[in-house]
DNA sequence: CCTCGTACCGTACGAAACGTATGGTGCGAT
DNA sequence: ATCGCACCATACGTTTCGTACGGTACGAGG
């Protein structure tokens, strides 16, 4: 069976807390590790079931009252967790930011200038951020950050300035690139 | 029809570039706006189709050679984009970071200390990062960052210290909380 | 007691996203 | 002229998402 990151999150959480019910896992993750790996709470009901089916968790059913399942780690589960922890980690992380998206399209404008500008306030905030980024870049030095597809901000100490350079460069450059590309096409 | 963020990304991109084929969109997004909103390239084939079905894009089929569809913005599409840009933006962004997850479970250890520690080098990097975060926090001040469920790091100028405080606090505190919770239960 | 309200807890299910795998197309090099 | 490779498009099975609903305990107020 194929294990996703969410699977390991469950495994890790059960290892951490000992035998747990889905609801307990939900409470324990929501304000901690959930920040690094977000998912709907329904996964905490379905995922342990999958893991139990593969023998990585053991189930214990409540005999009375509320239907409730308590999951605990099996030796196999512990081994899987251990293996995952030991395995090399991808050097990128993913992010999805609606606000930055909007700013992107706003800055870019549309061919006939018909896309509405965002509120002044939002733009001001954006500019402040850019300024902060630039200051940070100058503090941490600069480097090439380009990466193929998929998320891809550098991790570790590199993270800060890679991310910041990225944002800065994006706001400063890429939009011009797109404009240029468009004008070239329009000439033909 | 329900529009997702990806829908608006397509709309915005077509507004930006003018009439485009999916492949052109793919190239244009992959190294720019795709960083803020990642998705598989197949979406750039299916999503415009959906949008065309709702009349937000117009399709133009190539008559010869390679089967190719060129999409362009309709007035309705432009209106939808405009509406989205004008609408209030959620103040959070999402992230998914496997490395931070691993560090979390590593630091936490397991009840019987049977989960393997990560390599020294990874831990060193983590500690360096924490140090940087703490320095930044002290530069930008501090504030409460707690948030309900769902990703939720503050956006804007707040972003840096909220995110940094979060990481710092997480590494320093939450794990102890979980340990404590576990021990309490074990006593009973 | 006993009901009613409310916070707590669990799951079903349709819709969307994902990602791999595959197959066609054109163009330049040999 | 054909071969090879980069370019481009889509099908389709799997996973994830998130909403919406339904049951369960427990305490407050009658």
Short mmCIF file of C-alpha atoms in Angstrom, two decimals, chain A residues 6-174:
data_model
loop_
_atom_site.label_atom_id
_atom_site.label_comp_id
_atom_site.label_asym_id
_atom_site.label_seq_id
_atom_site.Cartn_x
_atom_site.Cartn_y
_atom_site.Cartn_z
CA UNK A 6 -0.65 12.26 5.83
CA UNK A 7 -0.18 8.58 6.64
CA UNK A 8 3.11 9.31 8.32
CA UNK A 9 1.61 12.23 10.13
CA UNK A 10 -0.91 9.85 11.66
CA UNK A 11 1.75 7.29 12.43
CA UNK A 12 3.96 9.92 14.00
CA UNK A 13 1.14 11.35 16.02
CA UNK A 14 0.14 7.98 17.41
CA UNK A 15 3.77 7.27 18.24
CA UNK A 16 3.90 10.58 20.03
CA UNK A 17 0.68 10.36 21.99
CA UNK A 18 0.29 6.64 22.38
CA UNK A 19 -3.06 4.98 21.61
CA UNK A 20 -5.45 7.62 20.29
CA UNK A 21 -8.89 8.08 18.85
CA UNK A 22 -9.39 10.09 15.67
CA UNK A 23 -10.92 12.93 17.60
CA UNK A 24 -7.97 13.10 19.91
CA UNK A 25 -5.66 13.20 16.93
CA UNK A 26 -7.72 15.97 15.47
CA UNK A 27 -7.37 18.07 18.58
CA UNK A 28 -3.69 17.33 18.93
CA UNK A 29 -2.82 18.17 15.34
CA UNK A 30 -5.02 21.16 14.73
CA UNK A 31 -2.93 23.63 16.62
CA UNK A 32 0.47 22.13 16.12
CA UNK A 33 1.73 19.94 13.39
CA UNK A 34 -1.32 20.71 11.29
CA UNK A 35 0.27 24.02 10.46
CA UNK A 36 2.93 22.22 8.48
CA UNK A 37 0.62 19.78 6.87
CA UNK A 38 -2.98 20.76 6.53
CA UNK A 39 -5.82 18.39 5.74
CA UNK A 40 -9.52 17.98 6.42
CA UNK A 41 -10.36 16.27 9.68
CA UNK A 42 -12.17 13.49 7.88
CA UNK A 43 -8.78 12.13 6.92
CA UNK A 44 -8.16 11.37 10.54
CA UNK A 45 -11.03 8.93 10.42
CA UNK A 46 -10.26 7.30 7.09
CA UNK A 47 -6.48 7.25 7.18
CA UNK A 48 -6.07 5.24 10.40
CA UNK A 49 -8.49 2.72 8.97
CA UNK A 50 -6.27 2.30 5.94
CA UNK A 51 -3.23 1.99 8.15
CA UNK A 52 -4.95 -0.60 10.29
CA UNK A 53 -5.81 -2.56 7.19
CA UNK A 54 -2.10 -2.68 6.37
CA UNK A 55 -1.21 -3.71 9.88
CA UNK A 56 0.61 -0.51 10.75
CA UNK A 57 -1.91 0.36 13.41
CA UNK A 58 -3.99 -1.81 15.70
CA UNK A 59 -7.64 -1.00 16.35
CA UNK A 60 -9.44 -1.25 19.63
CA UNK A 61 -13.20 -0.83 19.59
CA UNK A 62 -15.11 0.67 22.44
CA UNK A 63 -17.61 -1.84 23.72
CA UNK A 64 -20.16 0.57 25.13
CA UNK A 65 -21.75 3.92 24.44
CA UNK A 66 -20.27 6.08 21.72
CA UNK A 67 -18.84 4.17 18.81
CA UNK A 68 -15.19 4.96 19.11
CA UNK A 69 -12.01 3.40 17.78
CA UNK A 70 -8.67 3.64 19.51
CA UNK A 71 -5.62 3.16 17.34
CA UNK A 72 -2.19 2.16 18.51
CA UNK A 73 1.13 1.57 16.82
CA UNK A 74 2.19 -1.91 15.79
CA UNK A 75 5.84 -2.92 15.36
CA UNK A 76 5.33 -2.63 11.60
CA UNK A 77 3.94 0.84 12.04
CA UNK A 78 6.88 1.88 14.12
CA UNK A 79 9.24 0.46 11.51
CA UNK A 80 7.50 2.38 8.74
CA UNK A 81 7.71 5.60 10.70
CA UNK A 82 11.36 5.00 11.43
CA UNK A 83 12.08 4.34 7.80
CA UNK A 84 10.33 7.50 6.72
CA UNK A 85 12.18 9.61 9.24
CA UNK A 86 15.49 8.19 8.11
CA UNK A 87 14.75 8.65 4.40
CA UNK A 88 16.02 11.76 2.64
CA UNK A 89 13.62 14.69 2.76
CA UNK A 90 12.66 16.71 -0.31
CA UNK A 91 14.27 20.09 -0.19
CA UNK A 92 11.18 22.04 -1.11
CA UNK A 93 7.98 22.99 0.53
CA UNK A 94 4.68 23.90 -1.00
CA UNK A 95 2.68 27.01 -0.53
CA UNK A 96 -0.53 28.42 -1.85
CA UNK A 97 -1.19 32.07 -1.40
CA UNK A 98 -4.30 33.68 -2.83
CA UNK A 99 -3.27 37.17 -1.82
CA UNK A 100 0.00 37.02 -3.69
CA UNK A 101 -1.87 35.69 -6.70
CA UNK A 102 -4.22 38.61 -6.73
CA UNK A 103 -1.41 41.05 -6.39
CA UNK A 104 0.27 39.38 -9.33
CA UNK A 105 -2.68 39.86 -11.62
CA UNK A 106 -3.32 43.30 -10.33
CA UNK A 107 0.21 44.49 -10.94
CA UNK A 108 0.17 42.91 -14.33
CA UNK A 109 -2.96 44.70 -15.39
CA UNK A 110 -4.76 43.57 -18.49
CA UNK A 111 -4.11 44.41 -22.15
CA UNK A 112 -6.80 47.04 -22.26
CA UNK A 113 -6.31 48.09 -18.67
CA UNK A 114 -9.72 46.82 -17.86
CA UNK A 115 -8.93 44.69 -14.86
CA UNK A 116 -9.70 46.64 -11.71
CA UNK A 117 -6.93 47.69 -9.43
CA UNK A 118 -6.99 46.45 -5.89
CA UNK A 119 -7.65 48.78 -3.04
CA UNK A 120 -4.87 51.22 -2.25
CA UNK A 121 -4.46 49.67 1.16
CA UNK A 122 -3.73 46.24 -0.20
CA UNK A 123 -1.17 47.64 -2.55
CA UNK A 124 0.49 49.59 0.19
CA UNK A 125 0.81 46.43 2.24
CA UNK A 126 2.33 44.65 -0.69
CA UNK A 127 4.90 47.36 -1.18
CA UNK A 128 5.83 47.31 2.44
CA UNK A 129 6.36 43.62 2.24
CA UNK A 130 8.56 43.98 -0.81
CA UNK A 131 10.64 46.52 1.05
CA UNK A 132 11.10 44.13 3.94
CA UNK A 133 12.05 41.38 1.55
CA UNK A 134 14.64 43.52 -0.09
CA UNK A 135 16.16 44.46 3.19
CA UNK A 136 16.37 40.83 4.13
CA UNK A 137 17.89 39.89 0.83
CA UNK A 138 20.58 42.47 1.34
CA UNK A 139 21.22 41.06 4.80
CA UNK A 140 21.47 37.47 3.73
CA UNK A 141 23.11 37.88 0.35
CA UNK A 142 21.70 36.73 -2.93
CA UNK A 143 21.82 33.71 -5.11
CA UNK A 144 19.98 32.16 -7.97
CA UNK A 145 16.67 30.72 -6.93
CA UNK A 146 15.19 29.50 -10.15
CA UNK A 147 13.63 26.06 -9.97
CA UNK A 148 11.55 23.88 -12.20
CA UNK A 149 7.84 23.58 -11.54
CA UNK A 150 6.29 22.63 -8.25
CA UNK A 151 6.49 24.86 -5.32
CA UNK A 152 10.14 24.99 -4.69
CA UNK A 153 11.31 27.48 -2.25
CA UNK A 154 14.61 26.45 -0.78
CA UNK A 155 14.60 24.91 2.64
CA UNK A 156 16.82 25.50 5.62
CA UNK A 157 18.87 28.57 6.13
CA UNK A 158 18.64 29.22 2.44
CA UNK A 159 14.92 29.42 2.86
CA UNK A 160 14.63 32.99 3.87
CA UNK A 161 16.61 34.64 1.20
CA UNK A 162 15.52 32.25 -1.50
CA UNK A 163 11.90 32.93 -0.71
CA UNK A 164 12.45 36.61 -0.37
CA UNK A 165 14.47 36.90 -3.53
CA UNK A 166 11.75 35.03 -5.25
CA UNK A 167 9.02 37.35 -4.16
CA UNK A 168 11.05 40.37 -4.93
CA UNK A 169 12.13 39.17 -8.33
CA UNK A 170 8.64 38.15 -9.13
CA UNK A 171 7.17 41.50 -8.38
CA UNK A 172 9.98 43.30 -10.10
CA UNK A 173 10.71 41.19 -13.14
CA UNK A 174 8.42 38.45 -14.22
#
